[in-house]
Amino acid sequence: MSAEEQNVQDSSEFFQSIGSKVESLAPKANGEADDEDFKPVDEIESLCMNCHENGITRILLTSIPYFREVVIMSFSCEQCGFQNNEVQPAGTIQPKGTHYELRLTDLADFSRQVIKSDSAVVKFIELDLEIPAGRGQLSNVEGLLSTVLDDLEIGQEARKEQAPEVHTKIAEVITKGRAMLAGESFPFRVYVDDPAGNSFIAPDLKDGVGKWEKREYPRTSEQNAALGLADSDVNAAIAAKEAGTGSGGYPGLTSEGEIIPDEVYDFPATCPGCMHACVTHMKMVDIPHFKQVVLMSTVCHDCGYRSNDVKTGGEIPEQGEIITLTVEDNIDLARDILKSETCGLECPELQLQVNPGTLGGRFTTVEGLLTQVRNDLHSQIFEMNGNNGQGGDSLRSSDRTQWDAFFEGLDAAIKGDKKFSVILTDPFASSFVQPLVDPPAPDPKITRTKYQRTAEEEDELGLGDMKVEGYEEEAQQNGVNDETKA
């Protein structure tokens, strides 16, 4: 082994779980001598910004289950008593921003672990209370809400005399917040939105559809500028040049101005990971007995970022659709399946629920879809915390047992050893499961049910604000009013 290879150290050697660090401090059972130089927490003498004397900063490199590596820092000054705690992500800025949302329904939900990076915004929706981007925090839902309410109470006496109206409004917020903490205002929601993608709300195995949600989104140019990333306008010009020389290029349109099916179109884009110029490939394909869909793929040759997505086209149907597939053997696992980005996935026998928007649009097989869900969950829960896939010390033994049983059942289903059902609930009716019989004969293993969309689904999809009839008269009336005012 060369000297260069010996100097290369895996990040897991530095970012061990807290339990692993404690075990390193415990006496060894085999009688070997302990490493007296080992210190799980690094201490650095640093300047106190309050009294300008020297204090102590303690730094702990650790990993958090379901998430990734973080740096926990704590400063204390013995001279003036000033203290400060902060958490920062140890990794790089993620390719996309993340939005986590949790619906709290009982007191146990207050203990959900929350990581708020310095670029994240936390909001308690029903309380209309927002914690702006700033200091990074490692806490739980109860700790975040308690801290912000305590901060609001600090200046209430001064506000009562100087700004009585502001005092009254803040007092109402504090009263509602205390009622939430006491468990008197369930249910309510909290979200963490982080353009850097380094914040997190812990999930639970018992979470059903609508309880816990994670959504990724591309950053805007303003968010990239705030994070100090490259100028996307310059890279877009470079990408436009590369798109013109790509393998697909621009085949043109039909005589009716439509996209040519089965032709690859190249478009200039900017990589969300490194902000360098890249190319997005698009192809429209016809799925037999269904509709046209658009396949999109982006590959960055600079950082290796890859993404694939499926967009369905056509008009919005009046009703949503629930598709139920009974999977009994490997033939059923090989069926093609299209899961749109608005579709929710559920497998009751496997205790699996996937909220709409979590995986985006996917066109694959049943086996491929379950494998992707399995790999994504397993990497978040076990593999990203540097403890040899054991889930970290803060993962309770009961939770670890439940997750192990869950993955065993999921692996058995992927291998074809376990029968289960796949339920696709799509308010846009844009999902599809391949039948194994020639239409119009029905497939005995596939059940399709139309349903009326709820008011909540209409609002989330933006359908409640759409006006498709009578808008011509309204536009003409607005024009007449503008001319009258002029």
Coordinates of C-alpha atoms in Angstrom, one line a residue:
M1 CA 0.0 0.0 0.0
S2 CA 1.4 3.4 -1.0
A3 CA 1.8 6.3 1.4
E4 CA -0.9 8.2 -0.5
E5 CA -3.4 5.4 0.1
Q6 CA -2.5 5.2 3.8
N7 CA -3.2 8.9 4.2
V8 CA -6.6 8.6 2.6
Q9 CA -9.2 8.3 5.5
D10 CA -12.8 7.6 5.2
S11 CA -15.2 10.2 6.5
S12 CA -16.7 7.5 8.8
E13 CA -13.5 7.6 10.8
F14 CA -14.2 11.2 11.8
F15 CA -18.0 11.3 11.8
Q16 CA -18.8 8.4 14.1
S17 CA -22.1 8.2 16.0
I18 CA -22.1 9.4 19.6
G19 CA -22.6 5.8 20.8
S20 CA -19.4 4.7 19.0
K21 CA -17.5 7.5 20.6
V22 CA -18.7 6.5 24.0
E23 CA -17.7 2.9 23.4
S24 CA -14.2 4.1 22.6
L25 CA -14.0 5.7 26.0
A26 CA -15.2 2.5 27.9
P27 CA -12.6 0.0 29.2
K28 CA -11.9 -2.8 26.7
A29 CA -13.0 -6.3 27.6
N30 CA -10.0 -8.0 26.1
G31 CA -7.6 -6.2 28.5
E32 CA -5.9 -4.1 25.8
A33 CA -4.7 -0.7 26.8
D34 CA -6.9 2.3 26.1
D35 CA -5.9 5.1 23.9
E36 CA -5.3 7.9 26.4
D37 CA -5.0 10.5 23.7
F38 CA -8.5 9.8 22.3
K39 CA -10.9 12.7 22.8
P40 CA -14.4 12.5 21.3
V41 CA -14.8 16.3 21.8
D42 CA -12.2 18.7 20.5
E43 CA -11.7 21.8 22.7
I44 CA -10.3 25.0 21.2
E45 CA -9.6 28.3 23.1
S46 CA -11.4 31.1 21.3
L47 CA -12.4 34.7 21.8
C48 CA -15.6 35.5 23.6
M49 CA -17.5 38.1 21.6
N50 CA -19.4 39.3 24.7
C51 CA -16.6 40.2 27.1
H52 CA -13.6 39.8 24.7
E53 CA -11.9 37.4 27.0
N54 CA -10.9 33.8 26.1
G55 CA -13.5 31.1 26.3
I56 CA -13.7 27.4 25.2
T57 CA -15.3 26.1 22.0
R58 CA -16.1 22.4 22.0
I59 CA -16.5 20.7 18.6
L60 CA -18.1 17.2 18.0
L61 CA -18.1 15.5 14.6
T62 CA -20.9 13.0 14.5
S63 CA -23.5 11.4 12.3
I64 CA -27.3 11.6 12.7
P65 CA -29.6 8.6 11.8
Y66 CA -31.8 9.1 8.7
F67 CA -29.6 12.1 7.7
R68 CA -25.9 12.8 7.3
E69 CA -22.7 14.1 9.0
V70 CA -22.9 17.3 11.1
V71 CA -20.6 19.4 13.2
I72 CA -22.0 20.3 16.6
M73 CA -20.3 23.3 18.3
S74 CA -20.7 24.7 21.8
F75 CA -19.0 27.8 23.2
S76 CA -18.9 28.8 26.8
C77 CA -17.1 31.7 28.6
E78 CA -16.2 31.3 32.3
Q79 CA -15.5 35.0 32.6
C80 CA -19.0 36.3 31.8
G81 CA -21.1 33.2 31.5
F82 CA -22.0 33.7 27.8
Q83 CA -22.9 30.5 26.0
N84 CA -23.7 29.6 22.4
N85 CA -24.7 26.4 20.6
E86 CA -24.7 25.7 16.9
V87 CA -24.9 22.9 14.4
Q88 CA -23.6 23.0 10.8
P89 CA -23.8 20.4 8.0
A90 CA -20.4 18.8 7.3
G91 CA -21.3 18.0 3.7
T92 CA -21.6 20.1 0.6
I93 CA -24.6 22.0 -0.7
Q94 CA -27.0 19.4 -2.1
P95 CA -28.0 19.4 -5.8
K96 CA -31.6 20.6 -4.9
G97 CA -33.4 22.3 -2.1
T98 CA -35.5 20.3 0.3
H99 CA -38.9 21.0 1.9
Y100 CA -40.0 18.8 4.8
E101 CA -43.4 19.0 6.3
L102 CA -44.8 17.2 9.4
R103 CA -48.4 17.1 10.5
L104 CA -48.5 16.7 14.3
T105 CA -51.4 14.7 15.7
D106 CA -50.2 13.7 19.2
L107 CA -47.7 14.6 21.9
A108 CA -45.2 11.9 20.7
D109 CA -44.7 14.0 17.5
F110 CA -43.1 16.8 19.5
S111 CA -40.0 14.5 20.0
R112 CA -39.3 14.3 16.2
Q113 CA -35.7 15.3 15.6
V114 CA -35.2 18.5 13.6
I115 CA -32.1 19.8 11.9
K116 CA -32.2 23.4 10.9
S117 CA -29.2 24.6 8.9
D118 CA -28.2 28.3 8.8
S119 CA -30.0 28.7 5.4
A120 CA -33.3 27.0 6.4
V121 CA -36.6 28.6 7.3
V122 CA -39.0 26.9 9.8
K123 CA -42.7 27.8 9.9
F124 CA -45.6 26.6 12.1
I125 CA -48.3 27.0 9.5
E126 CA -51.5 27.3 11.7
L127 CA -49.7 29.6 14.1
D128 CA -48.3 31.7 11.1
L129 CA -45.0 31.9 13.0
E130 CA -41.8 31.7 11.0
I131 CA -38.2 31.2 12.2
P132 CA -36.0 32.9 9.6
A133 CA -32.7 31.6 8.2
G134 CA -29.9 32.1 10.7
R135 CA -28.1 30.1 13.3
G136 CA -28.1 26.3 12.7
Q137 CA -29.9 24.2 15.3
L138 CA -30.2 20.5 16.3
S139 CA -33.4 20.1 18.3
N140 CA -36.9 18.6 18.1
V141 CA -40.2 20.2 17.3
E142 CA -41.0 20.9 20.9
G143 CA -37.6 22.6 21.4
L144 CA -38.0 24.8 18.4
L145 CA -41.4 26.0 19.4
S146 CA -40.5 26.5 23.0
T147 CA -37.4 28.5 22.1
V148 CA -39.2 30.9 19.8
L149 CA -42.0 31.4 22.3
D150 CA -39.5 32.1 25.1
D151 CA -37.8 34.7 22.8
L152 CA -41.1 36.4 22.1
E153 CA -41.9 36.7 25.8
I154 CA -38.6 38.4 26.7
G155 CA -39.6 41.8 25.3
Q156 CA -43.3 41.7 26.1
E157 CA -43.2 44.1 29.1
A158 CA -41.4 46.8 27.0
R159 CA -43.9 46.3 24.1
K160 CA -46.8 46.7 26.4
E161 CA -45.8 50.3 27.0
Q162 CA -44.2 51.3 23.7
A163 CA -46.4 49.4 21.2
P164 CA -49.6 48.1 22.8
E165 CA -51.0 46.8 19.5
V166 CA -47.9 44.7 18.8
H167 CA -48.0 43.4 22.4
T168 CA -51.6 42.2 22.0
K169 CA -50.9 40.4 18.7
I170 CA -47.7 38.7 20.1
A171 CA -49.6 37.7 23.2
E172 CA -52.2 35.9 21.0
V173 CA -49.4 34.1 19.2
I174 CA -47.8 33.1 22.5
T175 CA -51.1 31.8 23.9
K176 CA -51.8 29.7 20.8
G177 CA -48.2 28.4 20.9
R178 CA -48.5 27.4 24.5
A179 CA -51.8 25.6 23.8
M180 CA -50.0 23.7 21.0
L181 CA -47.3 22.6 23.4
A182 CA -49.9 21.4 25.9
G183 CA -51.5 19.2 23.2
E184 CA -54.7 21.3 23.0
S185 CA -54.5 22.3 19.4
F186 CA -53.9 19.1 17.4
P187 CA -53.6 18.7 14.5
F188 CA -51.2 21.4 13.2
R189 CA -48.3 21.5 10.7
V190 CA -44.7 22.6 10.7
Y191 CA -42.3 22.7 7.8
V192 CA -38.6 23.2 7.2
D193 CA -37.6 24.7 3.9
D194 CA -33.9 24.7 3.0
P195 CA -32.5 25.8 -0.4
A196 CA -29.2 24.2 0.5
G197 CA -30.9 20.8 1.2
N198 CA -29.1 20.3 4.5
S199 CA -32.1 20.4 6.9
F200 CA -34.2 17.6 8.0
I201 CA -37.3 16.3 10.0
A202 CA -37.0 12.7 11.2
P203 CA -39.6 10.3 9.8
D204 CA -41.3 7.4 11.6
L205 CA -42.1 3.9 10.4
K206 CA -45.8 4.4 11.4
D207 CA -46.2 7.6 9.3
G208 CA -49.1 7.3 6.8
V209 CA -49.9 9.3 3.7
G210 CA -50.1 13.0 4.6
K211 CA -48.3 12.7 7.9
W212 CA -44.6 13.3 6.9
E213 CA -43.6 14.7 3.5
K214 CA -40.3 15.4 1.8
R215 CA -40.1 17.3 -1.4
E216 CA -37.1 18.4 -3.5
Y217 CA -37.1 21.4 -5.7
P218 CA -34.7 23.2 -8.0
R219 CA -33.3 26.4 -6.6
T220 CA -34.0 29.9 -8.1
S221 CA -31.2 32.2 -9.3
E222 CA -31.8 34.3 -6.1
Q223 CA -31.4 31.3 -3.8
N224 CA -28.2 30.3 -5.7
A225 CA -26.8 33.8 -5.3
A226 CA -27.6 33.7 -1.5
L227 CA -25.7 30.4 -1.2
G228 CA -22.7 31.8 -3.1
L229 CA -23.1 29.5 -6.1
A230 CA -22.1 30.3 -9.7
D231 CA -24.1 32.7 -11.9
S232 CA -26.6 30.6 -13.8
D233 CA -27.0 33.1 -16.6
V234 CA -23.4 32.7 -17.8
N235 CA -23.7 28.9 -17.6
A236 CA -27.0 29.0 -19.5
A237 CA -25.2 30.6 -22.4
I238 CA -22.5 27.9 -22.4
A239 CA -25.2 25.2 -22.1
A240 CA -27.0 26.6 -25.1
K241 CA -23.9 26.2 -27.2
E242 CA -23.4 22.6 -26.0
A243 CA -27.1 21.8 -26.7
G244 CA -26.6 22.8 -30.3
T245 CA -23.8 20.3 -30.7
G246 CA -25.3 17.4 -28.8
S247 CA -26.4 14.1 -30.2
G248 CA -30.1 15.1 -30.3
G249 CA -30.0 18.8 -31.1
Y250 CA -33.3 20.2 -32.3
P251 CA -35.1 18.0 -34.8
G252 CA -37.8 20.6 -35.3
L253 CA -41.6 20.4 -35.1
T254 CA -44.4 18.8 -37.2
S255 CA -46.4 20.8 -39.7
E256 CA -49.0 21.4 -36.9
G257 CA -46.3 22.8 -34.6
E258 CA -46.2 19.7 -32.4
I259 CA -43.2 17.8 -31.0
I260 CA -42.1 14.8 -33.1
P261 CA -42.7 11.6 -31.1
D262 CA -39.6 9.4 -30.4
E263 CA -37.2 12.2 -31.3
V264 CA -34.6 13.4 -28.8
Y265 CA -34.5 17.2 -28.1
D266 CA -31.6 18.9 -26.3
F267 CA -32.1 22.0 -24.2
P268 CA -29.5 24.1 -22.4
A269 CA -29.7 23.9 -18.6
T270 CA -27.7 24.5 -15.5
C271 CA -26.6 21.7 -13.2
P272 CA -28.3 22.1 -9.7
G273 CA -25.3 20.4 -8.1
C274 CA -22.3 22.4 -9.3
M275 CA -24.1 25.2 -11.3
H276 CA -22.1 24.4 -14.4
A277 CA -23.6 24.3 -17.9
C278 CA -25.2 21.0 -18.9
V279 CA -27.8 19.6 -21.3
T280 CA -31.3 18.3 -20.6
H281 CA -32.6 15.6 -23.1
M282 CA -36.3 15.3 -23.8
K283 CA -38.2 12.6 -25.7
M284 CA -41.9 12.2 -26.1
V285 CA -43.2 8.6 -26.3
D286 CA -46.6 6.9 -26.7
I287 CA -47.5 4.3 -24.1
P288 CA -50.0 1.9 -25.7
H289 CA -53.6 2.1 -24.4
F290 CA -52.6 5.1 -22.2
K291 CA -51.4 8.5 -23.4
Q292 CA -48.3 10.4 -24.4
V293 CA -45.6 11.1 -21.8
V294 CA -42.4 13.1 -21.9
L295 CA -39.1 11.5 -20.6
M296 CA -36.5 14.0 -19.4
S297 CA -32.9 13.3 -18.5
T298 CA -30.1 15.6 -17.3
V299 CA -26.5 14.6 -17.0
C300 CA -23.7 16.9 -15.8
H301 CA -20.2 15.9 -17.0
D302 CA -18.5 18.1 -14.5
C303 CA -19.8 16.7 -11.2
G304 CA -21.6 13.6 -12.3
Y305 CA -25.1 14.7 -11.3
R306 CA -27.9 12.7 -12.9
S307 CA -31.6 13.0 -12.8
N308 CA -34.5 11.4 -14.7
D309 CA -38.1 12.5 -14.7
V310 CA -41.4 11.6 -16.4
K311 CA -44.1 14.2 -17.3
T312 CA -47.5 13.2 -18.4
G313 CA -49.4 15.4 -20.9
G314 CA -53.0 15.9 -22.0
E315 CA -56.0 17.5 -20.4
I316 CA -56.8 17.4 -16.8
P317 CA -59.6 14.8 -16.2
E318 CA -62.7 15.6 -14.1
Q319 CA -61.9 12.8 -11.6
G320 CA -58.9 11.2 -10.1
E321 CA -58.1 7.5 -10.3
I322 CA -57.1 4.7 -7.9
I323 CA -55.2 1.8 -9.5
T324 CA -54.8 -1.4 -7.5
L325 CA -52.4 -4.1 -8.7
T326 CA -52.2 -7.6 -7.1
V327 CA -48.6 -8.8 -7.3
E328 CA -48.2 -12.6 -7.0
D329 CA -45.1 -13.6 -9.0
N330 CA -42.1 -12.4 -11.0
I331 CA -44.3 -11.8 -14.0
D332 CA -46.2 -9.2 -12.1
L333 CA -42.9 -7.7 -10.8
A334 CA -41.8 -7.2 -14.5
R335 CA -44.9 -5.1 -15.4
D336 CA -44.3 -1.6 -16.6
I337 CA -45.5 1.1 -14.3
L338 CA -45.8 4.8 -14.7
K339 CA -46.0 6.8 -11.4
S340 CA -46.7 10.4 -12.0
E341 CA -45.3 13.1 -9.7
T342 CA -48.8 13.8 -8.3
C343 CA -49.4 10.1 -7.5
G344 CA -49.2 8.5 -4.0
L345 CA -48.0 4.9 -3.6
E346 CA -49.1 2.5 -1.0
C347 CA -48.4 -1.2 -0.3
P348 CA -50.4 -2.2 2.8
E349 CA -48.9 -5.7 3.2
L350 CA -45.4 -4.1 3.2
Q351 CA -46.3 -1.2 5.5
L352 CA -45.1 1.2 2.7
Q353 CA -46.6 4.6 2.0
V354 CA -45.0 7.1 -0.4
N355 CA -46.5 10.6 -0.5
P356 CA -47.1 12.4 -3.8
G357 CA -44.1 14.3 -5.1
T358 CA -41.6 12.3 -3.0
L359 CA -40.1 10.2 -5.9
G360 CA -41.2 12.5 -8.7
G361 CA -42.3 10.9 -12.0
R362 CA -41.0 7.4 -12.7
F363 CA -41.5 5.1 -15.7
T364 CA -40.0 1.7 -14.7
T365 CA -41.2 -1.8 -13.6
V366 CA -42.9 -2.7 -10.3
E367 CA -39.6 -4.3 -9.2
G368 CA -37.6 -1.2 -10.2
L369 CA -39.9 1.1 -8.3
L370 CA -39.8 -0.9 -5.1
T371 CA -36.0 -1.2 -5.5
Q372 CA -35.6 2.5 -5.7
V373 CA -37.8 3.1 -2.7
R374 CA -35.9 0.5 -0.8
N375 CA -32.5 1.9 -1.6
D376 CA -33.5 5.5 -0.9
L377 CA -35.0 4.6 2.5
H378 CA -32.1 2.3 3.5
S379 CA -29.4 4.9 2.6
Q380 CA -31.2 7.6 4.7
I381 CA -31.8 5.3 7.7
F382 CA -28.7 3.1 7.9
E383 CA -25.9 3.9 5.5
M384 CA -25.5 7.7 5.8
N385 CA -24.5 7.8 9.4
G386 CA -21.1 6.2 9.3
N387 CA -21.8 3.3 11.7
N388 CA -21.4 0.3 9.4
G389 CA -25.1 0.4 8.5
Q390 CA -26.3 0.0 12.1
G391 CA -28.4 3.2 12.2
G392 CA -26.4 5.1 14.8
D393 CA -26.8 5.2 18.6
S394 CA -29.7 7.6 18.7
L395 CA -31.8 5.1 16.7
R396 CA -33.7 3.2 19.4
S397 CA -33.4 -0.6 19.5
S398 CA -37.2 -0.9 19.1
D399 CA -37.1 1.3 16.0
R400 CA -34.1 -0.6 14.6
T401 CA -36.0 -3.9 15.0
Q402 CA -39.0 -2.4 13.2
W403 CA -36.9 -1.1 10.4
D404 CA -35.1 -4.4 10.0
A405 CA -38.5 -6.2 9.8
F406 CA -39.7 -3.7 7.3
F407 CA -36.7 -4.1 5.0
E408 CA -36.9 -7.9 5.3
G409 CA -40.5 -7.8 4.0
L410 CA -39.6 -5.3 1.2
D411 CA -36.6 -7.5 0.1
A412 CA -38.9 -10.6 0.0
A413 CA -41.4 -8.8 -2.1
I414 CA -38.7 -7.6 -4.5
K415 CA -37.4 -11.2 -4.9
G416 CA -41.0 -12.4 -5.6
D417 CA -41.2 -14.4 -2.4
K418 CA -44.1 -12.4 -0.9
K419 CA -47.5 -11.5 -2.4
F420 CA -48.6 -7.9 -2.0
S421 CA -50.7 -5.2 -3.6
V422 CA -49.7 -1.8 -5.1
I423 CA -52.2 1.0 -4.8
L424 CA -51.6 4.1 -6.9
T425 CA -53.8 7.1 -6.0
D426 CA -53.5 9.9 -8.6
P427 CA -55.8 12.9 -8.5
F428 CA -54.7 13.7 -12.1
A429 CA -55.4 10.1 -13.3
S430 CA -52.0 10.2 -15.0
S431 CA -50.5 6.9 -13.7
F432 CA -50.5 3.6 -15.5
V433 CA -49.9 -0.1 -14.9
Q434 CA -49.2 -2.4 -17.9
P435 CA -52.0 -4.9 -18.4
L436 CA -51.1 -8.5 -19.5
V437 CA -54.2 -9.0 -21.6
D438 CA -55.3 -7.3 -24.8
P439 CA -57.7 -4.4 -24.3
P440 CA -60.6 -4.0 -24.0
A441 CA -60.6 -7.2 -22.0
P442 CA -59.9 -6.3 -18.3
D443 CA -56.8 -7.6 -16.5
P444 CA -58.0 -9.6 -13.5
K445 CA -55.2 -8.4 -11.3
I446 CA -55.8 -4.7 -12.0
T447 CA -58.6 -2.7 -10.5
R448 CA -59.4 0.9 -11.6
T449 CA -61.6 3.2 -9.6
K450 CA -62.6 6.7 -10.4
Y451 CA -63.1 9.1 -7.5
Q452 CA -64.0 12.8 -6.9
R453 CA -61.0 14.9 -5.9
T454 CA -61.2 16.5 -2.5
A455 CA -61.2 20.2 -1.9
E456 CA -57.7 19.9 -0.4
E457 CA -56.4 18.1 -3.5
E458 CA -57.9 20.8 -5.7
D459 CA -56.1 23.5 -3.7
E460 CA -52.8 21.7 -3.7
L461 CA -52.9 21.1 -7.4
G462 CA -53.9 24.7 -8.1
L463 CA -57.2 23.7 -9.8
G464 CA -59.3 25.8 -7.5
D465 CA -57.8 29.0 -8.9
M466 CA -58.1 28.0 -12.6
K467 CA -60.9 29.6 -14.6
V468 CA -61.6 27.7 -17.9
E469 CA -65.0 29.2 -18.8
G470 CA -66.1 32.8 -19.2
Y471 CA -62.6 34.3 -19.0
E472 CA -63.0 36.0 -22.4
E473 CA -65.9 38.2 -21.2
E474 CA -64.0 39.1 -18.0
A475 CA -60.9 40.1 -20.0
Q476 CA -63.0 42.3 -22.3
Q477 CA -64.7 43.9 -19.3
N478 CA -61.3 44.6 -17.7
G479 CA -60.2 46.2 -21.0
V480 CA -63.2 48.5 -21.1
N481 CA -62.7 49.5 -17.5
D482 CA -59.0 50.4 -18.3
E483 CA -60.1 52.5 -21.2
T484 CA -62.7 54.3 -19.1
K485 CA -60.1 55.1 -16.4
A486 CA -57.8 56.5 -19.1

